[in-house]
């Protein structure tokens, strides 16, 4: 299967027709669910991603922002580890968004994300993001009280208003050279149950378990409805959503890696060209180095 065909089927190009229930979390894009094959394909894409990231860093014109959203156990940490593991750490930053601090609550809901935007030449990854403000806060509207909004701004239309703010924000990023790629890791409720049990039964994974995950699991339907509204309202050409089937972890990682590689290839980053007087100076330096005796300083 061609790379574009594999990735394109998971991009939400027609959000007005999007239905989350129509997406199968166990889908593998027409490929046999072969863990070894997925890992081999991923290794190729990780190598290509490292090359493109080096060019992006050297060119210093574009930045890439990768957003990862998904329910607990969806595999966000694993995507970061396995997809970005081959990238030079100097050109990549990861930020995990936890519950907002008092300082963050005293600002608008996009403020803490703006502070973490990647610099030119860098890839930034958000493990969760400003989208939590139309997900967890929507499922738990009592959280709005901590944000001290004027009462008339916290009405029933607040979610539509936040969607408008997000769309405008992402248009602003696109206009300023930040490519935005958004991935919803779509895991099934049954697969989440198995992964939570793994965390309980394997000593090396128990540290990941949080009792709050069980409480949030009881709100599964509300979260799925919020995810669907989020994707329908904010998947746009300048910042598309990819709904990535996440029941098979190696396949999910492959889809994310290929989507990032494709996006970088469209940017066509390249190494800066040295010309004119600067090139002449480099040639002089080269000739001087060649003139030195091997293994020692010039006499």
PDB file of C-alpha atoms in Angstrom:
ATOM      1  CA  UNK A   1       0.000   0.000   0.000  1.00  0.00           C
ATOM      2  CA  UNK A   2       1.328   3.417  -0.927  1.00  0.00           C
ATOM      3  CA  UNK A   3       2.228   5.684   1.963  1.00  0.00           C
ATOM      4  CA  UNK A   4      -0.267   8.409   0.964  1.00  0.00           C
ATOM      5  CA  UNK A   5      -3.079   5.890   0.726  1.00  0.00           C
ATOM      6  CA  UNK A   6      -2.275   4.427   4.133  1.00  0.00           C
ATOM      7  CA  UNK A   7      -2.269   7.791   5.901  1.00  0.00           C
ATOM      8  CA  UNK A   8      -4.935   9.563   3.887  1.00  0.00           C
ATOM      9  CA  UNK A   9      -7.721   7.206   4.900  1.00  0.00           C
ATOM     10  CA  UNK A  10      -7.341   8.309   8.518  1.00  0.00           C
ATOM     11  CA  UNK A  11      -7.257  12.068   7.872  1.00  0.00           C
ATOM     12  CA  UNK A  12     -10.565  13.847   8.467  1.00  0.00           C
ATOM     13  CA  UNK A  13     -11.037  15.819   5.252  1.00  0.00           C
ATOM     14  CA  UNK A  14     -14.824  16.177   5.489  1.00  0.00           C
ATOM     15  CA  UNK A  15     -15.508  16.945   9.159  1.00  0.00           C
ATOM     16  CA  UNK A  16     -19.157  17.752   8.520  1.00  0.00           C
ATOM     17  CA  UNK A  17     -19.672  14.058   7.710  1.00  0.00           C
ATOM     18  CA  UNK A  18     -17.431  12.675  10.427  1.00  0.00           C
ATOM     19  CA  UNK A  19     -18.827  10.055  12.813  1.00  0.00           C
ATOM     20  CA  UNK A  20     -16.513   8.570  15.399  1.00  0.00           C
ATOM     21  CA  UNK A  21     -18.639   5.417  15.685  1.00  0.00           C
ATOM     22  CA  UNK A  22     -17.880   4.695  12.012  1.00  0.00           C
ATOM     23  CA  UNK A  23     -14.147   4.445  12.735  1.00  0.00           C
ATOM     24  CA  UNK A  24     -12.874   1.033  13.843  1.00  0.00           C
ATOM     25  CA  UNK A  25     -10.199   1.262  16.565  1.00  0.00           C
ATOM     26  CA  UNK A  26      -8.856  -2.133  15.430  1.00  0.00           C
ATOM     27  CA  UNK A  27      -8.488  -1.114  11.775  1.00  0.00           C
ATOM     28  CA  UNK A  28      -5.076  -1.705  10.206  1.00  0.00           C
ATOM     29  CA  UNK A  29      -5.650   0.098   6.933  1.00  0.00           C
ATOM     30  CA  UNK A  30      -6.121  -2.999   4.827  1.00  0.00           C
ATOM     31  CA  UNK A  31      -2.833  -4.515   6.041  1.00  0.00           C
ATOM     32  CA  UNK A  32      -2.592  -7.795   7.904  1.00  0.00           C
ATOM     33  CA  UNK A  33      -2.103  -7.126  11.647  1.00  0.00           C
ATOM     34  CA  UNK A  34       1.559  -8.170  11.586  1.00  0.00           C
ATOM     35  CA  UNK A  35       3.494  -6.664  14.486  1.00  0.00           C
ATOM     36  CA  UNK A  36       6.906  -7.491  13.014  1.00  0.00           C
ATOM     37  CA  UNK A  37       6.012  -6.004   9.628  1.00  0.00           C
ATOM     38  CA  UNK A  38       4.690  -2.818  11.228  1.00  0.00           C
ATOM     39  CA  UNK A  39       7.889  -2.444  13.240  1.00  0.00           C
ATOM     40  CA  UNK A  40      10.026  -2.889  10.114  1.00  0.00           C
ATOM     41  CA  UNK A  41       8.047  -0.252   8.222  1.00  0.00           C
ATOM     42  CA  UNK A  42       8.210   2.064  11.226  1.00  0.00           C
ATOM     43  CA  UNK A  43      12.000   1.714  11.373  1.00  0.00           C
ATOM     44  CA  UNK A  44      12.234   2.946   7.771  1.00  0.00           C
ATOM     45  CA  UNK A  45       9.997   5.922   8.500  1.00  0.00           C
ATOM     46  CA  UNK A  46      11.887   6.821  11.680  1.00  0.00           C
ATOM     47  CA  UNK A  47      15.117   6.892   9.665  1.00  0.00           C
ATOM     48  CA  UNK A  48      13.513   9.132   7.046  1.00  0.00           C
ATOM     49  CA  UNK A  49      12.021  11.348   9.750  1.00  0.00           C
ATOM     50  CA  UNK A  50      15.465  11.844  11.312  1.00  0.00           C
ATOM     51  CA  UNK A  51      16.847  12.974   7.951  1.00  0.00           C
ATOM     52  CA  UNK A  52      13.988  15.397   7.342  1.00  0.00           C
ATOM     53  CA  UNK A  53      14.212  16.775  10.864  1.00  0.00           C
ATOM     54  CA  UNK A  54      17.914  17.518  10.351  1.00  0.00           C
ATOM     55  CA  UNK A  55      17.060  19.471   7.205  1.00  0.00           C
ATOM     56  CA  UNK A  56      14.236  21.284   9.018  1.00  0.00           C
ATOM     57  CA  UNK A  57      16.627  22.261  11.808  1.00  0.00           C
ATOM     58  CA  UNK A  58      19.318  23.463   9.403  1.00  0.00           C
ATOM     59  CA  UNK A  59      16.915  25.456   7.227  1.00  0.00           C
ATOM     60  CA  UNK A  60      15.402  27.203  10.279  1.00  0.00           C
ATOM     61  CA  UNK A  61      12.238  28.426   8.535  1.00  0.00           C
ATOM     62  CA  UNK A  62       9.402  26.091   9.479  1.00  0.00           C
ATOM     63  CA  UNK A  63       8.302  24.595  12.783  1.00  0.00           C
ATOM     64  CA  UNK A  64       6.098  21.535  13.264  1.00  0.00           C
ATOM     65  CA  UNK A  65       3.591  21.090  16.088  1.00  0.00           C
ATOM     66  CA  UNK A  66       2.323  17.558  16.711  1.00  0.00           C
ATOM     67  CA  UNK A  67      -0.686  17.150  19.005  1.00  0.00           C
ATOM     68  CA  UNK A  68      -1.538  13.796  20.567  1.00  0.00           C
ATOM     69  CA  UNK A  69      -4.970  13.297  22.091  1.00  0.00           C
ATOM     70  CA  UNK A  70      -6.669  10.142  23.271  1.00  0.00           C
ATOM     71  CA  UNK A  71      -8.219   8.364  26.198  1.00  0.00           C
ATOM     72  CA  UNK A  72      -6.069   6.952  28.995  1.00  0.00           C
ATOM     73  CA  UNK A  73      -3.930   4.006  27.734  1.00  0.00           C
ATOM     74  CA  UNK A  74      -4.410   5.071  24.092  1.00  0.00           C
ATOM     75  CA  UNK A  75      -0.632   4.955  23.572  1.00  0.00           C
ATOM     76  CA  UNK A  76       0.451   8.594  23.483  1.00  0.00           C
ATOM     77  CA  UNK A  77       3.686   7.967  25.411  1.00  0.00           C
ATOM     78  CA  UNK A  78       4.526   5.000  23.199  1.00  0.00           C
ATOM     79  CA  UNK A  79       4.074   7.067  20.044  1.00  0.00           C
ATOM     80  CA  UNK A  80       6.488   9.685  21.364  1.00  0.00           C
ATOM     81  CA  UNK A  81       9.066   7.049  22.322  1.00  0.00           C
ATOM     82  CA  UNK A  82       8.931   4.941  19.173  1.00  0.00           C
ATOM     83  CA  UNK A  83       8.261   7.593  16.522  1.00  0.00           C
ATOM     84  CA  UNK A  84      10.566  10.332  17.775  1.00  0.00           C
ATOM     85  CA  UNK A  85      13.266   8.067  19.196  1.00  0.00           C
ATOM     86  CA  UNK A  86      15.571   8.606  16.231  1.00  0.00           C
ATOM     87  CA  UNK A  87      15.253  12.387  16.069  1.00  0.00           C
ATOM     88  CA  UNK A  88      18.062  14.631  17.308  1.00  0.00           C
ATOM     89  CA  UNK A  89      16.925  15.858  20.762  1.00  0.00           C
ATOM     90  CA  UNK A  90      18.323  19.326  19.966  1.00  0.00           C
ATOM     91  CA  UNK A  91      15.517  19.855  17.472  1.00  0.00           C
ATOM     92  CA  UNK A  92      12.617  18.290  19.324  1.00  0.00           C
ATOM     93  CA  UNK A  93      10.693  19.279  22.447  1.00  0.00           C
ATOM     94  CA  UNK A  94       7.968  17.303  24.233  1.00  0.00           C
ATOM     95  CA  UNK A  95       5.501  18.816  26.659  1.00  0.00           C
ATOM     96  CA  UNK A  96       2.876  16.885  28.606  1.00  0.00           C
ATOM     97  CA  UNK A  97      -0.102  18.971  29.678  1.00  0.00           C
ATOM     98  CA  UNK A  98      -1.304  18.090  33.155  1.00  0.00           C
ATOM     99  CA  UNK A  99      -3.948  19.806  35.279  1.00  0.00           C
ATOM    100  CA  UNK A 100      -3.433  23.590  34.949  1.00  0.00           C
ATOM    101  CA  UNK A 101      -1.623  25.488  37.685  1.00  0.00           C
ATOM    102  CA  UNK A 102      -3.099  28.493  39.468  1.00  0.00           C
ATOM    103  CA  UNK A 103      -1.002  30.770  37.274  1.00  0.00           C
ATOM    104  CA  UNK A 104      -2.290  29.056  34.127  1.00  0.00           C
ATOM    105  CA  UNK A 105      -5.879  29.261  35.346  1.00  0.00           C
ATOM    106  CA  UNK A 106      -5.437  33.020  35.732  1.00  0.00           C
ATOM    107  CA  UNK A 107      -4.866  33.354  31.968  1.00  0.00           C
ATOM    108  CA  UNK A 108      -6.903  32.472  28.878  1.00  0.00           C
ATOM    109  CA  UNK A 109      -7.116  28.779  28.017  1.00  0.00           C
ATOM    110  CA  UNK A 110      -4.606  28.986  25.152  1.00  0.00           C
ATOM    111  CA  UNK A 111      -1.933  30.824  27.126  1.00  0.00           C
ATOM    112  CA  UNK A 112      -0.055  27.842  28.487  1.00  0.00           C
ATOM    113  CA  UNK A 113       0.091  26.252  25.023  1.00  0.00           C
ATOM    114  CA  UNK A 114       1.416  29.420  23.391  1.00  0.00           C
ATOM    115  CA  UNK A 115       4.373  29.371  25.777  1.00  0.00           C
ATOM    116  CA  UNK A 116       5.321  25.902  24.553  1.00  0.00           C
ATOM    117  CA  UNK A 117       5.131  26.433  20.804  1.00  0.00           C
ATOM    118  CA  UNK A 118       8.164  25.082  18.915  1.00  0.00           C
ATOM    119  CA  UNK A 119      10.825  27.416  17.568  1.00  0.00           C
ATOM    120  CA  UNK A 120      11.637  27.553  13.866  1.00  0.00           C
ATOM    121  CA  UNK A 121      13.489  24.442  12.819  1.00  0.00           C
ATOM    122  CA  UNK A 122      12.023  22.419  15.677  1.00  0.00           C
ATOM    123  CA  UNK A 123       9.376  19.749  16.114  1.00  0.00           C
ATOM    124  CA  UNK A 124       7.198  20.227  19.184  1.00  0.00           C
ATOM    125  CA  UNK A 125       5.010  17.452  20.596  1.00  0.00           C
ATOM    126  CA  UNK A 126       2.094  18.088  22.908  1.00  0.00           C
ATOM    127  CA  UNK A 127       1.038  15.070  24.950  1.00  0.00           C
ATOM    128  CA  UNK A 128      -2.525  16.300  25.394  1.00  0.00           C
ATOM    129  CA  UNK A 129      -2.977  19.980  24.592  1.00  0.00           C
ATOM    130  CA  UNK A 130      -5.290  22.986  24.611  1.00  0.00           C
ATOM    131  CA  UNK A 131      -7.955  20.577  23.368  1.00  0.00           C
ATOM    132  CA  UNK A 132      -8.354  19.385  26.954  1.00  0.00           C
ATOM    133  CA  UNK A 133     -10.360  22.581  27.396  1.00  0.00           C
ATOM    134  CA  UNK A 134     -13.113  21.211  25.125  1.00  0.00           C
ATOM    135  CA  UNK A 135     -12.763  17.639  26.348  1.00  0.00           C
ATOM    136  CA  UNK A 136     -12.152  17.072  30.053  1.00  0.00           C
ATOM    137  CA  UNK A 137     -13.524  20.497  30.972  1.00  0.00           C
ATOM    138  CA  UNK A 138     -16.603  19.838  28.873  1.00  0.00           C
ATOM    139  CA  UNK A 139     -17.191  16.470  30.543  1.00  0.00           C
ATOM    140  CA  UNK A 140     -16.507  18.111  33.920  1.00  0.00           C
ATOM    141  CA  UNK A 141     -18.033  21.598  33.499  1.00  0.00           C
ATOM    142  CA  UNK A 142     -17.501  22.315  37.184  1.00  0.00           C
ATOM    143  CA  UNK A 143     -13.865  22.920  36.226  1.00  0.00           C
ATOM    144  CA  UNK A 144     -14.927  26.151  34.562  1.00  0.00           C
ATOM    145  CA  UNK A 145     -15.519  27.655  37.999  1.00  0.00           C
ATOM    146  CA  UNK A 146     -11.780  27.554  38.707  1.00  0.00           C
ATOM    147  CA  UNK A 147     -11.106  29.610  35.588  1.00  0.00           C
ATOM    148  CA  UNK A 148     -12.849  32.669  37.049  1.00  0.00           C
ATOM    149  CA  UNK A 149     -14.504  33.622  33.777  1.00  0.00           C
ATOM    150  CA  UNK A 150     -17.091  36.407  33.759  1.00  0.00           C
ATOM    151  CA  UNK A 151     -20.470  34.647  34.141  1.00  0.00           C
ATOM    152  CA  UNK A 152     -21.816  35.913  30.821  1.00  0.00           C
ATOM    153  CA  UNK A 153     -18.859  34.282  29.021  1.00  0.00           C
ATOM    154  CA  UNK A 154     -19.387  30.855  30.580  1.00  0.00           C
ATOM    155  CA  UNK A 155     -22.787  30.093  29.092  1.00  0.00           C
ATOM    156  CA  UNK A 156     -23.996  27.195  26.978  1.00  0.00           C
ATOM    157  CA  UNK A 157     -22.214  28.464  23.879  1.00  0.00           C
ATOM    158  CA  UNK A 158     -18.763  28.427  25.507  1.00  0.00           C
ATOM    159  CA  UNK A 159     -17.715  25.286  23.629  1.00  0.00           C
ATOM    160  CA  UNK A 160     -18.613  26.775  20.254  1.00  0.00           C
ATOM    161  CA  UNK A 161     -16.735  29.919  21.223  1.00  0.00           C
ATOM    162  CA  UNK A 162     -13.688  27.886  22.176  1.00  0.00           C
ATOM    163  CA  UNK A 163     -13.847  25.991  18.901  1.00  0.00           C
ATOM    164  CA  UNK A 164     -13.822  29.348  17.100  1.00  0.00           C
ATOM    165  CA  UNK A 165     -10.824  30.469  19.152  1.00  0.00           C
ATOM    166  CA  UNK A 166      -8.961  27.247  18.377  1.00  0.00           C
ATOM    167  CA  UNK A 167      -9.634  27.493  14.644  1.00  0.00           C
ATOM    168  CA  UNK A 168      -8.434  31.106  14.619  1.00  0.00           C
ATOM    169  CA  UNK A 169      -5.354  30.161  16.663  1.00  0.00           C
ATOM    170  CA  UNK A 170      -4.413  27.355  14.304  1.00  0.00           C
ATOM    171  CA  UNK A 171      -4.905  29.593  11.266  1.00  0.00           C
ATOM    172  CA  UNK A 172      -2.553  32.079  12.936  1.00  0.00           C
ATOM    173  CA  UNK A 173       0.051  29.344  13.444  1.00  0.00           C
ATOM    174  CA  UNK A 174      -0.213  28.244   9.816  1.00  0.00           C
ATOM    175  CA  UNK A 175       0.238  31.824   8.608  1.00  0.00           C
ATOM    176  CA  UNK A 176       3.398  32.092  10.664  1.00  0.00           C
ATOM    177  CA  UNK A 177       5.159  28.961   9.506  1.00  0.00           C
ATOM    178  CA  UNK A 178       4.042  26.437  12.124  1.00  0.00           C
ATOM    179  CA  UNK A 179       2.686  23.253  10.599  1.00  0.00           C
ATOM    180  CA  UNK A 180       0.027  21.719  12.865  1.00  0.00           C
ATOM    181  CA  UNK A 181      -0.636  17.965  12.821  1.00  0.00           C
ATOM    182  CA  UNK A 182      -3.249  16.536  15.183  1.00  0.00           C
ATOM    183  CA  UNK A 183      -3.654  12.866  16.059  1.00  0.00           C
ATOM    184  CA  UNK A 184      -6.537  11.330  17.979  1.00  0.00           C
ATOM    185  CA  UNK A 185      -5.460   7.852  19.089  1.00  0.00           C
ATOM    186  CA  UNK A 186      -8.738   5.963  18.879  1.00  0.00           C
ATOM    187  CA  UNK A 187      -8.698   3.046  21.312  1.00  0.00           C
ATOM    188  CA  UNK A 188     -11.720   0.850  22.029  1.00  0.00           C
ATOM    189  CA  UNK A 189     -13.245   0.569  25.471  1.00  0.00           C
ATOM    190  CA  UNK A 190     -12.459  -3.151  25.569  1.00  0.00           C
ATOM    191  CA  UNK A 191      -8.810  -2.597  24.630  1.00  0.00           C
ATOM    192  CA  UNK A 192      -8.557   0.073  27.308  1.00  0.00           C
ATOM    193  CA  UNK A 193      -9.880  -2.446  29.825  1.00  0.00           C
ATOM    194  CA  UNK A 194      -7.153  -4.927  28.854  1.00  0.00           C
ATOM    195  CA  UNK A 195      -4.438  -2.284  29.093  1.00  0.00           C
ATOM    196  CA  UNK A 196      -5.619  -1.139  32.507  1.00  0.00           C
ATOM    197  CA  UNK A 197      -5.503  -4.755  33.678  1.00  0.00           C
ATOM    198  CA  UNK A 198      -1.939  -5.018  32.336  1.00  0.00           C
ATOM    199  CA  UNK A 199      -0.979  -2.032  34.456  1.00  0.00           C
ATOM    200  CA  UNK A 200      -2.368  -3.742  37.523  1.00  0.00           C
ATOM    201  CA  UNK A 201      -0.862  -7.141  36.848  1.00  0.00           C
ATOM    202  CA  UNK A 202       2.628  -6.204  35.659  1.00  0.00           C
ATOM    203  CA  UNK A 203       4.900  -4.750  38.375  1.00  0.00           C
ATOM    204  CA  UNK A 204       6.821  -2.655  35.837  1.00  0.00           C
ATOM    205  CA  UNK A 205       3.606  -0.949  34.752  1.00  0.00           C
ATOM    206  CA  UNK A 206       1.836  -0.451  38.091  1.00  0.00           C
ATOM    207  CA  UNK A 207       3.342   2.987  38.544  1.00  0.00           C
ATOM    208  CA  UNK A 208       1.264   4.129  35.554  1.00  0.00           C
ATOM    209  CA  UNK A 209      -2.035   3.186  37.154  1.00  0.00           C
ATOM    210  CA  UNK A 210      -4.202   5.997  38.445  1.00  0.00           C
ATOM    211  CA  UNK A 211      -7.502   5.395  40.223  1.00  0.00           C
ATOM    212  CA  UNK A 212      -8.837   8.425  38.403  1.00  0.00           C
ATOM    213  CA  UNK A 213      -8.605   6.454  35.166  1.00  0.00           C
ATOM    214  CA  UNK A 214     -11.376   4.171  36.395  1.00  0.00           C
ATOM    215  CA  UNK A 215     -13.600   7.115  37.301  1.00  0.00           C
ATOM    216  CA  UNK A 216     -13.053   8.656  33.869  1.00  0.00           C
ATOM    217  CA  UNK A 217     -13.774   5.322  32.195  1.00  0.00           C
ATOM    218  CA  UNK A 218     -17.325   5.482  33.559  1.00  0.00           C
ATOM    219  CA  UNK A 219     -17.772   8.638  31.475  1.00  0.00           C
ATOM    220  CA  UNK A 220     -16.707   6.922  28.253  1.00  0.00           C
ATOM    221  CA  UNK A 221     -19.777   7.884  26.223  1.00  0.00           C
ATOM    222  CA  UNK A 222     -19.538  11.549  27.231  1.00  0.00           C
ATOM    223  CA  UNK A 223     -15.883  11.624  26.230  1.00  0.00           C
ATOM    224  CA  UNK A 224     -16.537   9.983  22.865  1.00  0.00           C
ATOM    225  CA  UNK A 225     -19.255  12.549  22.135  1.00  0.00           C
ATOM    226  CA  UNK A 226     -16.841  15.347  23.076  1.00  0.00           C
ATOM    227  CA  UNK A 227     -14.100  13.907  20.852  1.00  0.00           C
ATOM    228  CA  UNK A 228     -16.502  13.711  17.921  1.00  0.00           C
ATOM    229  CA  UNK A 229     -17.616  17.327  18.336  1.00  0.00           C
ATOM    230  CA  UNK A 230     -13.998  18.437  18.701  1.00  0.00           C
ATOM    231  CA  UNK A 231     -12.925  16.751  15.476  1.00  0.00           C
ATOM    232  CA  UNK A 232     -15.958  17.938  13.516  1.00  0.00           C
ATOM    233  CA  UNK A 233     -15.443  21.520  14.673  1.00  0.00           C
ATOM    234  CA  UNK A 234     -11.674  21.826  14.251  1.00  0.00           C
ATOM    235  CA  UNK A 235     -10.400  19.530  11.496  1.00  0.00           C
ATOM    236  CA  UNK A 236      -9.441  21.998   8.785  1.00  0.00           C
ATOM    237  CA  UNK A 237      -6.943  21.862   5.875  1.00  0.00           C
ATOM    238  CA  UNK A 238      -4.390  24.002   7.735  1.00  0.00           C
ATOM    239  CA  UNK A 239      -4.646  21.786  10.845  1.00  0.00           C
ATOM    240  CA  UNK A 240      -6.201  18.396  10.038  1.00  0.00           C
ATOM    241  CA  UNK A 241      -7.142  15.696  12.485  1.00  0.00           C
ATOM    242  CA  UNK A 242      -5.987  12.127  11.929  1.00  0.00           C
ATOM    243  CA  UNK A 243      -8.180   9.565  13.687  1.00  0.00           C
ATOM    244  CA  UNK A 244      -5.642   6.795  14.220  1.00  0.00           C
ATOM    245  CA  UNK A 245      -6.847   3.286  15.082  1.00  0.00           C
ATOM    246  CA  UNK A 246      -4.979   2.545  18.295  1.00  0.00           C
ATOM    247  CA  UNK A 247      -5.957  -0.978  19.345  1.00  0.00           C
ATOM    248  CA  UNK A 248      -2.789  -2.225  17.581  1.00  0.00           C
ATOM    249  CA  UNK A 249       0.010  -0.106  19.017  1.00  0.00           C
ATOM    250  CA  UNK A 250       2.637  -0.782  16.301  1.00  0.00           C
ATOM    251  CA  UNK A 251       0.154   0.180  13.590  1.00  0.00           C
ATOM    252  CA  UNK A 252      -0.831   3.399  15.368  1.00  0.00           C
ATOM    253  CA  UNK A 253       2.834   4.373  15.646  1.00  0.00           C
ATOM    254  CA  UNK A 254       3.333   3.646  11.956  1.00  0.00           C
ATOM    255  CA  UNK A 255       0.427   5.872  10.907  1.00  0.00           C
ATOM    256  CA  UNK A 256       1.661   8.786  13.021  1.00  0.00           C
ATOM    257  CA  UNK A 257       5.222   8.430  11.744  1.00  0.00           C
ATOM    258  CA  UNK A 258       4.157   8.307   8.116  1.00  0.00           C
ATOM    259  CA  UNK A 259       1.851  11.281   8.487  1.00  0.00           C
ATOM    260  CA  UNK A 260       4.678  13.374   9.938  1.00  0.00           C
ATOM    261  CA  UNK A 261       7.096  12.220   7.231  1.00  0.00           C
ATOM    262  CA  UNK A 262       4.601  13.074   4.499  1.00  0.00           C
ATOM    263  CA  UNK A 263       4.002  16.525   5.964  1.00  0.00           C
ATOM    264  CA  UNK A 264       7.724  17.260   6.179  1.00  0.00           C
ATOM    265  CA  UNK A 265       8.273  16.048   2.626  1.00  0.00           C
ATOM    266  CA  UNK A 266       5.667  18.533   1.434  1.00  0.00           C
ATOM    267  CA  UNK A 267       7.605  21.310   3.157  1.00  0.00           C
ATOM    268  CA  UNK A 268      10.766  20.197   1.291  1.00  0.00           C
ATOM    269  CA  UNK A 269      13.237  21.441   3.903  1.00  0.00           C
ATOM    270  CA  UNK A 270      16.814  21.694   2.659  1.00  0.00           C
ATOM    271  CA  UNK A 271      20.241  22.636   3.877  1.00  0.00           C
ATOM    272  CA  UNK A 272      21.125  26.333   3.449  1.00  0.00           C
ATOM    273  CA  UNK A 273      23.290  26.995   0.401  1.00  0.00           C
ATOM    274  CA  UNK A 274      26.618  28.765   0.899  1.00  0.00           C
ATOM    275  CA  UNK A 275      27.403  31.056  -2.055  1.00  0.00           C
ATOM    276  CA  UNK A 276      29.341  34.150  -3.044  1.00  0.00           C
ATOM    277  CA  UNK A 277      31.952  35.553  -0.706  1.00  0.00           C
ATOM    278  CA  UNK A 278      31.124  33.046   2.023  1.00  0.00           C
ATOM    279  CA  UNK A 279      31.795  30.147  -0.358  1.00  0.00           C
ATOM    280  CA  UNK A 280      35.118  31.688  -1.407  1.00  0.00           C
ATOM    281  CA  UNK A 281      36.121  31.990   2.240  1.00  0.00           C
ATOM    282  CA  UNK A 282      35.258  28.325   2.842  1.00  0.00           C
ATOM    283  CA  UNK A 283      37.431  27.317  -0.083  1.00  0.00           C
ATOM    284  CA  UNK A 284      40.344  29.271   1.383  1.00  0.00           C
ATOM    285  CA  UNK A 285      39.887  27.517   4.710  1.00  0.00           C
ATOM    286  CA  UNK A 286      39.726  24.153   2.938  1.00  0.00           C
ATOM    287  CA  UNK A 287      42.930  24.819   1.017  1.00  0.00           C
ATOM    288  CA  UNK A 288      44.673  25.873   4.224  1.00  0.00           C
ATOM    289  CA  UNK A 289      43.617  22.657   5.964  1.00  0.00           C
ATOM    290  CA  UNK A 290      44.727  20.542   3.010  1.00  0.00           C
ATOM    291  CA  UNK A 291      48.102  22.249   3.109  1.00  0.00           C
ATOM    292  CA  UNK A 292      48.745  21.182   6.689  1.00  0.00           C
ATOM    293  CA  UNK A 293      50.936  18.178   7.304  1.00  0.00           C
ATOM    294  CA  UNK A 294      49.045  14.986   8.228  1.00  0.00           C
ATOM    295  CA  UNK A 295      48.995  14.373  11.974  1.00  0.00           C
ATOM    296  CA  UNK A 296      50.351  17.714  13.060  1.00  0.00           C
ATOM    297  CA  UNK A 297      50.365  21.475  12.755  1.00  0.00           C
ATOM    298  CA  UNK A 298      51.724  23.256   9.713  1.00  0.00           C
ATOM    299  CA  UNK A 299      55.436  23.989  10.124  1.00  0.00           C
TER     300      UNK A 299
END
